[in-house]
XYZ file of C-alpha atoms in Angstrom:
776
model
C 40.108 -40.805 -101.166
C 43.633 -39.741 -100.539
C 42.681 -36.022 -100.609
C 39.866 -36.681 -98.182
C 42.217 -38.523 -95.876
C 44.650 -35.625 -95.983
C 41.870 -33.157 -95.117
C 40.714 -35.293 -92.180
C 44.267 -35.597 -90.932
C 44.691 -31.789 -91.057
C 41.422 -31.354 -89.185
C 42.641 -33.684 -86.467
C 45.866 -31.725 -86.178
C 43.951 -28.445 -85.914
C 41.735 -29.852 -83.174
C 44.794 -30.910 -81.229
C 46.414 -27.464 -81.545
C 43.311 -25.301 -81.094
C 42.357 -24.927 -77.443
C 39.946 -22.113 -76.501
C 39.408 -21.070 -72.874
C 35.878 -21.145 -71.362
C 35.828 -17.317 -71.028
C 36.541 -16.931 -74.744
C 33.903 -19.516 -75.545
C 31.337 -17.595 -73.480
C 32.267 -14.299 -75.137
C 31.954 -15.852 -78.582
C 28.571 -17.268 -77.611
C 27.352 -13.809 -76.597
C 28.663 -12.150 -79.776
C 27.777 -14.961 -82.254
C 24.862 -16.945 -80.812
C 24.328 -20.254 -82.660
C 22.210 -23.349 -82.313
C 24.478 -25.485 -84.543
C 25.839 -28.437 -82.498
C 29.186 -28.024 -84.265
C 29.577 -24.638 -82.523
C 29.103 -25.999 -79.011
C 32.242 -26.123 -76.841
C 31.395 -29.649 -75.633
C 30.871 -31.006 -79.171
C 30.892 -34.834 -79.236
C 31.684 -36.403 -82.603
C 30.157 -39.791 -81.802
C 26.870 -38.303 -80.686
C 26.804 -36.063 -83.746
C 27.402 -39.055 -86.123
C 24.762 -41.098 -84.299
C 22.397 -38.222 -84.825
C 23.104 -38.160 -88.548
C 22.961 -41.941 -88.925
C 20.612 -43.282 -86.272
C 20.013 -46.568 -88.153
C 21.860 -48.838 -90.529
C 19.517 -47.896 -93.361
C 20.549 -44.266 -93.003
C 24.130 -45.155 -93.941
C 22.961 -45.450 -97.526
C 23.218 -41.646 -97.995
C 26.572 -41.240 -96.221
C 28.142 -39.918 -99.362
C 25.639 -37.116 -99.543
C 26.288 -36.163 -95.906
C 30.035 -36.188 -96.395
C 29.681 -34.014 -99.478
C 27.657 -31.461 -97.491
C 30.242 -31.395 -94.737
C 33.080 -30.912 -97.176
C 31.159 -28.123 -98.847
C 30.617 -26.485 -95.487
C 34.310 -26.838 -94.707
C 35.249 -25.144 -97.955
C 32.832 -22.284 -97.217
C 34.421 -21.856 -93.780
C 37.889 -21.854 -95.327
C 36.820 -19.156 -97.756
C 35.407 -17.046 -94.938
C 38.562 -17.495 -92.869
C 40.736 -16.427 -95.809
C 38.644 -13.319 -96.309
C 38.824 -12.446 -92.610
C 42.596 -12.959 -92.502
C 43.092 -10.794 -95.568
C 40.779 -8.188 -94.116
C 42.739 -8.170 -90.859
C 46.027 -7.676 -92.704
C 44.518 -4.686 -94.488
C 43.195 -3.291 -91.193
C 46.638 -3.467 -89.593
C 48.150 -1.594 -92.518
C 45.432 1.078 -92.337
C 45.920 1.361 -88.511
C 49.628 2.020 -88.885
C 48.936 4.704 -91.437
C 46.344 6.352 -89.136
C 48.765 6.261 -86.206
C 51.417 8.013 -88.227
C 48.962 10.698 -89.259
C 47.897 11.199 -85.582
C 51.508 11.587 -84.456
C 52.113 14.167 -87.158
C 48.990 16.112 -86.041
C 50.159 16.072 -82.397
C 53.509 17.515 -83.357
C 51.829 20.317 -85.288
C 49.504 21.025 -82.292
C 52.453 21.139 -79.880
C 54.215 23.655 -82.118
C 51.123 25.899 -82.181
C 50.697 25.741 -78.356
C 54.343 26.721 -77.855
C 53.892 29.692 -80.160
C 50.738 30.785 -78.279
C 52.527 30.520 -74.913
C 55.399 32.689 -76.138
C 52.942 35.314 -77.411
C 51.063 35.240 -74.035
C 54.290 35.850 -72.101
C 55.092 38.776 -74.351
C 51.554 40.148 -73.801
C 51.832 39.802 -70.002
C 55.137 41.652 -70.000
C 53.595 44.381 -72.092
C 50.615 44.712 -69.653
C 52.983 44.960 -66.668
C 54.862 47.731 -68.345
C 51.621 49.527 -69.140
C 50.143 49.202 -65.555
C 53.355 49.999 -63.686
C 52.783 53.690 -64.014
C 49.089 53.333 -63.095
C 49.971 51.558 -59.814
C 52.416 54.271 -58.943
C 49.698 56.829 -59.508
C 47.269 54.845 -57.303
C 49.774 54.688 -54.418
C 50.474 58.376 -54.754
C 46.753 59.169 -54.717
C 46.183 57.011 -51.610
C 49.040 58.598 -49.700
C 47.916 62.029 -50.750
C 44.334 61.331 -49.546
C 45.628 60.024 -46.197
C 47.841 63.047 -45.815
C 45.007 65.457 -46.572
C 42.690 63.612 -44.134
C 45.347 63.634 -41.422
C 46.016 67.343 -41.977
C 42.279 68.026 -41.732
C 42.070 66.022 -38.490
C 45.118 67.853 -37.190
C 43.559 71.175 -38.071
C 40.350 70.139 -36.339
C 42.280 68.899 -33.307
C 44.314 72.077 -32.972
C 41.255 74.255 -33.424
C 39.156 72.088 -31.132
C 41.714 72.158 -28.322
C 41.996 75.935 -28.543
C 38.204 76.287 -28.549
C 37.851 73.865 -25.642
C 40.279 75.826 -23.483
C 38.374 79.003 -24.223
C 34.927 77.493 -23.616
C 36.042 75.871 -20.356
C 37.200 79.235 -19.000
C 33.793 80.721 -19.856
C 31.937 77.633 -18.429
C 29.982 77.173 -21.651
C 29.315 73.503 -20.875
C 26.665 73.039 -23.543
C 29.133 73.741 -26.331
C 31.907 71.954 -24.469
C 29.895 68.693 -24.379
C 29.562 68.540 -28.148
C 33.081 69.761 -28.921
C 34.805 67.549 -26.347
C 33.301 64.388 -27.790
C 34.407 65.406 -31.306
C 37.937 66.181 -30.104
C 38.200 62.822 -28.360
C 36.992 61.054 -31.503
C 39.563 62.905 -33.647
C 42.308 62.198 -31.129
C 41.726 58.475 -31.563
C 42.985 58.782 -35.175
C 46.360 60.055 -33.899
C 47.113 57.181 -31.560
C 49.660 55.866 -34.112
C 51.409 59.231 -34.226
C 51.962 59.811 -30.526
C 55.686 59.636 -31.135
C 55.450 63.013 -32.896
C 56.118 65.763 -30.293
C 53.425 68.114 -31.584
C 50.745 65.392 -31.505
C 51.836 64.347 -28.002
C 51.563 67.960 -26.812
C 48.041 68.229 -28.187
C 47.067 64.980 -26.408
C 48.451 66.314 -23.129
C 46.497 69.547 -23.578
C 43.298 67.513 -24.084
C 43.951 65.536 -20.889
C 44.607 68.762 -19.029
C 41.311 70.172 -20.300
C 39.502 67.020 -19.125
C 41.101 67.258 -15.685
C 40.219 70.931 -15.416
C 36.676 70.265 -16.555
C 36.197 67.528 -13.966
C 37.508 69.689 -11.136
C 35.479 72.668 -12.311
C 32.241 70.667 -12.550
C 32.739 69.254 -9.045
C 33.299 72.786 -7.721
C 30.146 74.008 -9.451
C 28.074 71.221 -7.891
C 29.650 71.852 -4.501
C 28.691 75.477 -4.775
C 25.171 74.650 -5.953
C 24.622 71.805 -3.438
C 26.914 72.379 -0.449
C 27.477 69.530 1.959
C 26.620 71.821 4.864
C 23.703 74.186 5.000
C 20.423 74.382 3.160
C 19.828 73.832 -0.492
C 20.058 76.718 -2.881
C 16.557 78.158 -3.283
C 17.149 78.946 -6.936
C 17.190 75.240 -7.894
C 19.042 73.742 -10.855
C 20.438 75.911 -13.643
C 21.116 75.292 -17.310
C 24.818 75.407 -16.518
C 24.529 72.401 -14.218
C 22.357 70.536 -16.721
C 25.032 71.048 -19.395
C 27.709 70.142 -16.864
C 26.064 66.745 -16.393
C 26.330 66.164 -20.148
C 30.056 66.950 -19.936
C 30.460 64.642 -16.915
C 28.904 61.893 -19.002
C 31.828 62.206 -21.414
C 34.587 62.527 -18.825
C 36.005 59.636 -16.850
C 33.533 57.596 -14.813
C 34.881 58.936 -11.505
C 33.565 62.444 -12.178
C 30.059 61.148 -12.822
C 30.159 59.075 -9.641
C 31.376 62.041 -7.598
C 28.559 64.226 -8.913
C 25.966 61.563 -8.135
C 27.310 60.908 -4.631
C 27.521 64.625 -3.846
C 23.945 65.264 -4.944
C 22.506 62.237 -3.135
C 24.449 63.019 0.041
C 23.165 66.581 0.059
C 19.639 65.419 -0.839
C 19.467 63.002 2.121
C 21.245 65.214 4.660
C 17.912 66.442 6.034
C 16.731 62.854 6.506
C 19.740 61.911 8.640
C 19.060 64.894 10.897
C 15.296 64.412 11.246
C 15.512 60.691 12.043
C 18.497 60.492 14.356
C 18.357 57.774 17.003
C 17.552 60.258 19.740
C 14.453 61.504 17.918
C 10.994 60.131 18.710
C 10.174 59.612 15.021
C 13.140 57.266 14.687
C 11.489 54.371 16.584
C 9.603 51.531 14.928
C 6.144 52.805 15.766
C 6.709 55.773 13.412
C 8.641 53.936 10.717
C 6.048 54.854 8.117
C 7.047 58.536 8.482
C 10.433 57.671 7.005
C 8.760 56.320 3.892
C 6.388 59.264 3.689
C 9.379 61.617 3.793
C 11.262 59.889 0.953
C 8.153 59.626 -1.223
C 7.692 63.386 -0.822
C 11.364 63.984 -1.608
C 11.217 61.822 -4.733
C 8.188 63.787 -5.902
C 10.018 67.076 -5.354
C 13.065 65.719 -7.164
C 11.041 64.842 -10.234
C 9.480 68.305 -10.312
C 12.612 70.298 -9.542
C 15.631 68.306 -10.684
C 14.197 65.700 -13.053
C 15.552 67.435 -16.167
C 18.930 68.336 -14.738
C 20.435 64.855 -14.839
C 20.507 62.601 -17.930
C 17.792 59.939 -17.893
C 20.320 57.101 -18.079
C 21.747 58.176 -14.699
C 18.533 56.921 -13.003
C 18.966 59.469 -10.239
C 15.548 58.892 -8.662
C 16.273 55.188 -8.286
C 19.758 55.923 -6.923
C 18.284 58.272 -4.312
C 15.751 55.615 -3.301
C 18.428 52.907 -3.085
C 20.731 55.077 -0.962
C 17.777 55.945 1.274
C 17.090 52.223 1.730
C 20.690 51.503 2.690
C 20.736 54.409 5.163
C 17.382 53.380 6.625
C 18.461 49.765 7.078
C 21.565 50.868 8.910
C 19.653 53.337 11.106
C 16.942 50.803 11.997
C 19.510 48.082 12.732
C 21.405 50.409 15.072
C 18.349 51.617 16.983
C 16.902 48.091 17.337
C 20.185 46.804 18.747
C 20.112 49.604 21.305
C 16.454 49.027 22.291
C 16.035 45.273 21.829
C 14.077 44.895 25.068
C 11.388 47.290 23.781
C 10.624 45.289 20.649
C 7.216 43.613 20.814
C 5.728 41.364 18.213
C 2.909 43.779 17.270
C 5.386 46.616 16.935
C 7.725 44.410 14.888
C 4.941 43.272 12.589
C 3.757 46.835 12.135
C 7.245 47.922 11.093
C 7.636 44.883 8.844
C 4.315 45.477 7.109
C 5.041 49.143 6.459
C 8.547 48.349 5.273
C 7.551 45.554 2.910
C 4.746 47.734 1.526
C 7.329 50.426 0.766
C 9.660 47.861 -0.830
C 6.800 46.686 -3.026
C 6.175 50.287 -4.039
C 9.818 50.637 -5.079
C 9.567 47.345 -6.992
C 6.663 48.700 -9.026
C 8.256 52.125 -9.481
C 11.854 51.222 -10.421
C 13.556 48.539 -12.521
C 16.533 47.846 -10.246
C 19.022 48.574 -13.049
C 21.383 50.319 -10.632
C 22.023 47.000 -8.847
C 24.890 45.786 -10.996
C 25.548 42.724 -8.807
C 21.938 41.667 -8.420
C 20.672 38.315 -9.729
C 17.287 36.695 -9.042
C 17.570 34.171 -6.239
C 15.074 31.525 -7.313
C 12.501 31.072 -10.032
C 9.117 30.100 -8.707
C 7.469 26.836 -9.746
C 4.692 26.654 -12.299
C 1.066 27.159 -11.338
C -0.456 24.499 -9.107
C -3.263 23.828 -6.650
C -0.901 23.990 -3.700
C -2.437 25.689 -0.670
C 0.887 27.386 0.011
C 1.203 28.900 -3.490
C 0.520 32.564 -2.814
C -1.809 34.552 -5.054
C -0.073 37.677 -3.868
C 3.414 37.404 -2.500
C 2.810 40.543 -0.462
C -0.446 39.449 1.102
C -0.663 40.567 4.702
C -3.953 38.996 5.692
C -5.037 35.457 6.357
C -8.552 35.773 5.010
C -8.166 33.191 2.252
C -11.044 30.740 1.874
C -10.958 26.985 1.659
C -12.235 27.250 -1.882
C -8.844 28.640 -2.889
C -7.540 25.095 -2.755
C -9.385 24.280 -5.962
C -8.185 27.373 -7.829
C -5.103 27.357 -9.979
C -2.685 29.797 -8.407
C -0.639 32.242 -10.438
C 3.108 31.793 -10.180
C 4.790 34.248 -7.881
C 6.705 37.017 -9.633
C 10.449 36.726 -9.715
C 12.114 38.362 -6.736
C 13.497 41.884 -7.266
C 16.481 43.571 -5.607
C 14.171 45.836 -3.610
C 12.629 42.914 -1.732
C 14.343 42.817 1.624
C 16.602 45.806 0.951
C 15.378 47.390 4.204
C 13.422 44.613 5.882
C 16.554 42.443 6.230
C 17.355 44.503 9.306
C 14.419 42.859 11.095
C 15.781 39.325 10.592
C 17.980 39.247 13.737
C 14.878 40.077 15.784
C 12.514 37.578 14.159
C 12.900 35.274 17.146
C 10.309 37.542 18.779
C 7.983 36.770 15.876
C 8.668 33.025 15.989
C 8.084 32.888 19.770
C 4.853 34.830 19.315
C 3.658 32.385 16.662
C 4.532 29.535 19.024
C 2.304 31.042 21.692
C -0.485 31.814 19.222
C -0.467 28.267 17.867
C -0.527 26.860 21.391
C -3.622 28.945 22.159
C -5.146 27.934 18.828
C -4.642 24.226 19.570
C -6.145 24.646 23.039
C -9.187 26.290 21.527
C -9.521 23.481 18.981
C -9.297 20.897 21.752
C -11.853 22.719 23.873
C -14.261 22.943 20.936
C -13.937 19.210 20.302
C -14.562 18.294 23.935
C -17.458 20.707 24.319
C -19.380 19.089 21.484
C -20.653 15.566 21.301
C -19.996 15.598 17.557
C -18.062 17.771 15.158
C -19.353 21.013 13.747
C -22.219 21.150 11.335
C -19.926 21.108 8.312
C -19.271 17.438 9.028
C -22.881 16.687 8.152
C -21.630 16.786 4.578
C -19.991 13.650 3.228
C -16.212 13.770 3.287
C -15.989 17.146 5.065
C -12.913 17.959 7.134
C -12.795 19.505 10.564
C -12.937 23.313 10.290
C -10.032 23.555 12.701
C -7.790 21.838 10.143
C -8.398 24.494 7.504
C -7.937 27.221 10.128
C -4.606 25.731 11.198
C -3.134 25.535 7.703
C -4.417 28.948 6.675
C -2.657 30.323 9.737
C 0.466 28.437 8.673
C 0.197 29.996 5.244
C -0.043 33.507 6.620
C 2.966 32.949 8.897
C 4.994 31.442 6.056
C 4.284 34.387 3.756
C 5.190 36.907 6.446
C 8.366 35.184 7.572
C 9.676 34.272 4.105
C 9.480 37.917 3.061
C 11.927 38.757 5.850
C 14.129 35.706 6.197
C 14.969 32.602 4.230
C 17.542 31.482 6.759
C 17.564 30.393 10.400
C 14.377 32.260 11.318
C 12.376 30.442 8.659
C 13.932 27.163 9.800
C 12.889 27.929 13.394
C 9.351 28.665 12.216
C 9.330 25.313 10.381
C 10.181 23.545 13.647
C 7.260 25.333 15.311
C 5.025 24.118 12.466
C 6.225 20.559 13.064
C 5.540 20.790 16.792
C 1.907 21.801 16.355
C 1.265 19.426 13.477
C 2.187 16.633 15.850
C -0.021 18.070 18.595
C -2.905 18.481 16.170
C -2.669 14.871 15.020
C -2.548 13.600 18.611
C -4.632 16.033 20.692
C -7.290 16.943 18.142
C -7.593 13.949 15.836
C -6.410 10.796 17.595
C -7.487 11.837 21.119
C -11.088 12.535 20.089
C -11.725 9.306 18.234
C -14.446 7.231 19.928
C -13.376 4.163 21.852
C -13.812 0.671 20.466
C -17.314 -0.557 21.432
C -17.633 -3.730 23.487
C -20.076 -6.441 22.511
C -23.170 -6.649 24.668
C -24.744 -9.958 25.696
C -24.981 -11.397 22.184
C -27.923 -12.952 20.386
C -29.626 -16.207 21.483
C -30.209 -19.111 19.136
C -33.960 -18.824 19.646
C -34.032 -15.168 18.685
C -32.026 -15.892 15.542
C -34.288 -18.756 14.522
C -37.269 -16.437 14.953
C -35.394 -13.781 12.932
C -35.766 -11.327 15.807
C -33.025 -9.257 17.361
C -34.319 -8.776 20.847
C -30.922 -7.576 22.057
C -28.704 -4.905 20.551
C -24.951 -4.909 20.127
C -23.086 -1.901 21.451
C -21.982 -0.054 18.354
C -20.941 3.373 17.211
C -23.722 5.876 16.791
C -24.239 7.738 13.528
C -22.563 10.790 15.047
C -19.582 8.687 16.063
C -19.322 7.159 12.581
C -19.535 10.640 11.141
C -16.771 11.767 13.493
C -14.528 8.843 12.533
C -15.040 9.448 8.812
C -14.580 13.186 9.272
C -11.386 12.561 11.206
C -10.159 10.284 8.418
C -10.915 12.937 5.772
C -9.235 15.548 7.945
C -6.137 13.400 8.372
C -6.026 12.830 4.615
C -6.271 16.584 4.035
C -3.548 17.188 6.619
C -1.308 14.570 5.021
C -1.575 16.135 1.560
C -1.300 19.705 2.835
C 1.675 18.877 5.055
C 3.477 17.601 1.974
C 2.659 20.887 0.213
C 3.934 22.772 3.267
C 7.214 20.860 3.173
C 7.696 21.608 -0.517
C 6.972 25.307 -0.025
C 9.337 25.538 2.950
C 12.099 23.965 0.863
C 11.447 26.487 -1.898
C 11.633 29.422 0.487
C 14.542 28.415 2.724
C 18.186 28.900 1.787
C 19.759 26.067 -0.177
C 22.196 25.179 2.605
C 19.286 24.664 5.044
C 16.979 22.806 2.670
C 17.927 19.330 3.905
C 16.911 20.279 7.452
C 13.293 20.698 6.331
C 11.700 17.285 6.795
C 8.048 16.741 7.739
C 8.063 12.989 7.092
C 7.431 12.198 10.767
C 4.369 14.448 10.831
C 3.017 12.908 7.622
C 3.519 9.453 9.159
C 1.483 10.518 12.185
C -1.419 11.586 9.998
C -1.080 8.279 8.159
C -1.382 6.477 11.511
C -4.561 8.439 12.295
C -5.999 7.334 8.938
C -5.129 3.712 9.720
C -6.709 4.015 13.175
C -9.925 5.404 11.677
C -10.152 2.576 9.151
C -9.465 0.041 11.885
C -12.243 1.502 14.073
C -14.723 1.287 11.200
C -13.695 -2.304 10.513
C -13.911 -3.278 14.199
C -17.352 -1.689 14.498
C -18.748 -3.716 11.597
C -16.787 -6.779 12.649
C -18.097 -6.702 16.216
C -21.644 -6.223 14.896
C -21.299 -9.566 13.075
C -19.808 -11.444 16.066
C -23.132 -12.361 17.777
C -24.469 -13.786 14.527
C -21.330 -15.877 14.034
C -21.560 -17.092 17.619
C -25.185 -18.061 17.039
C -24.109 -19.953 13.917
C -21.808 -22.189 15.967
C -24.588 -23.003 18.451
C -27.150 -24.146 15.921
C -27.864 -27.961 15.808
C -26.336 -28.621 12.404
C -26.471 -32.406 12.873
C -30.270 -32.213 13.121
C -30.922 -30.229 9.936
C -33.226 -32.352 7.785
C -33.600 -30.272 4.663
C -31.937 -27.311 2.939
C -33.983 -24.124 2.922
C -33.338 -20.429 2.463
C -30.333 -18.725 4.025
C -30.099 -19.042 7.782
C -31.140 -16.237 10.173
C -27.519 -15.500 11.173
C -26.718 -14.776 7.503
C -29.678 -12.423 7.352
C -28.387 -10.683 10.480
C -24.847 -10.288 9.061
C -26.174 -8.962 5.760
C -28.414 -6.555 7.667
C -25.448 -5.126 9.577
C -23.423 -4.825 6.367
C -26.250 -3.018 4.568
C -26.643 -0.733 7.560
C -22.950 0.191 8.004
C -21.302 0.116 4.579
C -23.496 2.698 2.769
C -23.006 5.141 5.657
C -19.230 4.743 5.565
C -19.200 4.961 1.777
C -21.193 8.199 1.795
C -18.989 9.795 4.447
C -15.840 8.734 2.548
C -17.114 9.779 -0.880
C -14.205 12.213 -1.258
C -11.701 9.612 -0.053
C -12.609 6.675 -2.251
C -9.251 4.928 -1.875
C -9.702 4.758 1.901
C -13.178 3.288 1.512
C -11.560 0.585 -0.638
C -9.027 0.012 2.147
C -11.910 -0.285 4.610
C -13.537 -2.964 2.454
C -10.263 -4.883 2.047
C -9.474 -4.794 5.748
C -13.001 -5.906 6.651
C -12.763 -8.838 4.220
C -9.353 -9.794 5.608
C -10.799 -9.714 9.123
C -14.256 -11.225 8.594
C -13.432 -14.149 6.267
C -10.820 -15.867 8.532
C -13.149 -15.308 11.486
C -16.043 -16.841 9.541
C -13.914 -19.906 8.644
C -12.922 -20.342 12.292
C -16.601 -20.272 13.307
C -17.392 -22.798 10.563
C -14.902 -25.184 12.183
C -16.754 -24.692 15.477
C -19.999 -25.959 13.941
C -19.773 -29.614 14.951
C -20.968 -32.152 14.441
C -22.454 -31.345 11.023
C -24.589 -33.695 9.010
C -24.429 -33.830 5.234
C -27.654 -31.817 4.986
C -26.306 -29.371 7.575
C -23.127 -28.981 5.522
C -25.258 -28.292 2.438
C -27.113 -25.578 4.371
C -23.813 -24.075 5.535
C -22.567 -24.164 1.943
C -25.682 -22.288 0.831
C -25.138 -19.715 3.603
C -21.477 -19.365 2.634
C -22.404 -18.720 -0.985
C -24.915 -16.059 0.101
C -22.240 -14.317 2.190
C -19.751 -14.601 -0.675
C -22.193 -12.894 -3.031
C -22.828 -10.094 -0.539
C -19.137 -9.592 0.148
C -18.342 -9.385 -3.571
C -20.897 -6.582 -3.915
C -19.821 -4.922 -0.656
C -18.249 -1.732 -2.183
C -21.484 -0.840 -4.026
C -24.068 -2.371 -1.690
C -27.055 -0.099 -1.150
C -25.867 2.315 -3.853
C -27.924 3.517 -6.802
C -24.769 3.536 -8.902
C -23.345 0.022 -9.237
C -19.596 0.016 -9.647
C -17.374 -2.923 -10.266
C -15.444 -3.797 -7.134
C -11.659 -3.280 -7.281
C -9.807 -6.345 -8.529
C -7.618 -6.477 -5.403
C -10.707 -6.658 -3.177
C -12.518 -9.218 -5.348
C -9.450 -11.476 -5.330
C -9.386 -11.518 -1.513
C -13.102 -12.330 -1.218
C -13.071 -15.051 -3.854
C -9.982 -16.717 -2.427
C -11.199 -16.643 1.201
C -14.825 -17.651 0.666
C -13.870 -20.335 -1.875
C -11.738 -21.916 0.815
C -14.751 -21.951 3.147
C -16.809 -23.606 0.406
C -14.120 -26.240 -0.168
C -14.065 -27.053 3.552
C -17.815 -27.645 3.535
C -17.587 -29.742 0.375
C -15.027 -31.958 2.105
C -17.380 -32.280 5.077
C -20.185 -33.310 2.705
C -18.097 -36.058 1.066
C -18.618 -39.614 2.400
C -16.054 -40.871 4.840
C -16.165 -44.419 3.456
C -13.947 -45.528 1.986
C -11.354 -43.500 4.006
C -8.909 -43.332 1.111
C -11.555 -41.697 -1.079
C -12.260 -39.136 1.653
C -8.564 -38.352 2.003
C -8.123 -38.036 -1.755
C -11.083 -35.683 -1.934
C -9.634 -33.633 0.930
C -6.257 -33.341 -0.786
C -7.955 -32.414 -4.043
C -10.099 -29.665 -2.535
C -7.726 -28.419 0.221
C -4.276 -29.176 -1.107
C -2.615 -26.350 0.834
C -4.090 -27.253 4.235
C -2.226 -28.433 7.320
C -2.843 -31.572 9.426
C -4.562 -29.357 11.966
C -7.120 -28.354 9.329
C -7.673 -31.999 8.467
C -8.370 -32.745 12.114
C -10.879 -29.884 12.312
C -12.691 -31.209 9.244
C -12.896 -34.675 10.833
C -14.297 -33.132 14.026
C -17.028 -31.420 12.013
C -18.346 -34.594 10.418
C -21.265 -36.198 12.254
C -20.465 -39.517 13.848
């Protein structure tokens, strides 16, 4: 027992000294997983003993349990001793291995040091071996450069000597090739210009170039003298080769040759078309262009091969001719301004622009170094003012062109306006002429409208516009094309103001002034005639021709509105940027909008006035005496009859302007429904049965009004939501009023509550009118 007590005491001491952290416990659990409760970190001795001895009877084998535990303890002690001894051996082996590793590292270090020393010796040996090779390479390079330089020097010396000899003999063909080679070789000696001999050779080359330039200019002066006629022999091979030499020399020589040739080539023109000559005036301006076309043809045949192709001599001649012609025409027109008439001006403009278009097709404009396109045209569209041909000179376009997609106008070229700009200061004559022509055109339109009781036959078609409208805008288009080819500045702005003036006159004198007057109601319908469902009297209304005229005027105004917007956009595209803000046709578009509103109002008033007699008859019927509810009343039949008579006609004539037909329907509903409600209030006194009859009539009218946009049409379309909302709201209010009238007046509080429920948004005045309607 004493030994056991000693062992237990030692175990207690070990438990007190041995404290393991939770991290170590977790690591041990992962490495040595165990289900033994003795291995758990939260081991509880009492619980463990209670587990072993749950009852008093189990204490009988306590000795056996203690023996097992002691045996287990001894086994653990044995294992611990073995582990400790093993660890001591491992430490000893580790120290031995470490010593061996250190010894190996020292041996490796010694070997690396030996290798490094051998590498340094090898590198030194290689340097000694390659030193001589590098010296040989440098010597070879310098020797090659020296040989190349000597060869270039030999070529330069020989080339300069040959050049001087060839220049004296005027052998320009050989000079052209040799001179370029000499100049290329001379570039290699730019670093050696400090050497006197090289500098002398460079000066000799410059002297040869100067002599060549002077000699070539003298040869051209001799071949094409500034005074006198051309040499009949034409160009020679010498001059052709001289041009090749001039291409190599400084740019000034080439320019002098070109100017000299062009000046001599156009000298005859300046003599033939002097200001004092008859052919110089505008009526013979086409002879100028005939002359230059002939000269260009002769140049191609006679001198085309003399000048290099990259000189573009034909184009340069044409450009210089254009500049001379513009100056000559400007001078002569300033001197004879009083003689310029519009027909003469247009003739000269047409011939000039035709010639400019010919030059545009013939040449590229590459000689205009400072030229840039002014504006890029917009993409294809259906705009009336988008020209199919920018150079069109006629106004024969058809209305059908409006539906065709136009091709975008080609980008402007430098030849456009190169001569015709001289006519711009005199375009006021053209603008004034167009002012007079448009005034005459408007007078003719007005006379045609007054001379006819209805518009032309084209208005027999639904949605057709007045022919005069298309004529007016096609004339505008022709004027815009003509003027914009000559001026994009003040003259085009002045023409735009003329356009504005006659757009206003057209909207007032042709459209608004010829609308029929509002018809006045004739005598009205009697109650007896309505009850008998007979209309013995007629209401003064628009005739079919007048309705057709109103609808045609509306379609015309719509066309004018859209086309005026296109005109404004095209004017802004054509005019100079600094004048763009002055182009504003908003006032003219507003005037056409007012004409459209007037037409819709006339159509509404016509239908509205046709319904007035029936509404008046409704108020005069004895509603307090109605004994039973029957079919719809005669006045409803009359109103529906007028609606079915008018609306399909208006819809057919406004088939191409559907949105305005919708506006017509909305405006009629906004006019008729309040008027109908006012006439309902005038029906007094009304019995309950009479109110039921009125409610039935109101429902019938509501149904007709909801179907108003498609009434009498084979194709039934759903009415626009905006229109339906107006009809439902207005006619529902009328129905609510009649339902209040039908409600019993006793008790009064119930009547008032019903009124507030059905007409919550009404005023006291409405309440009074409802009380007046109820039969006493």
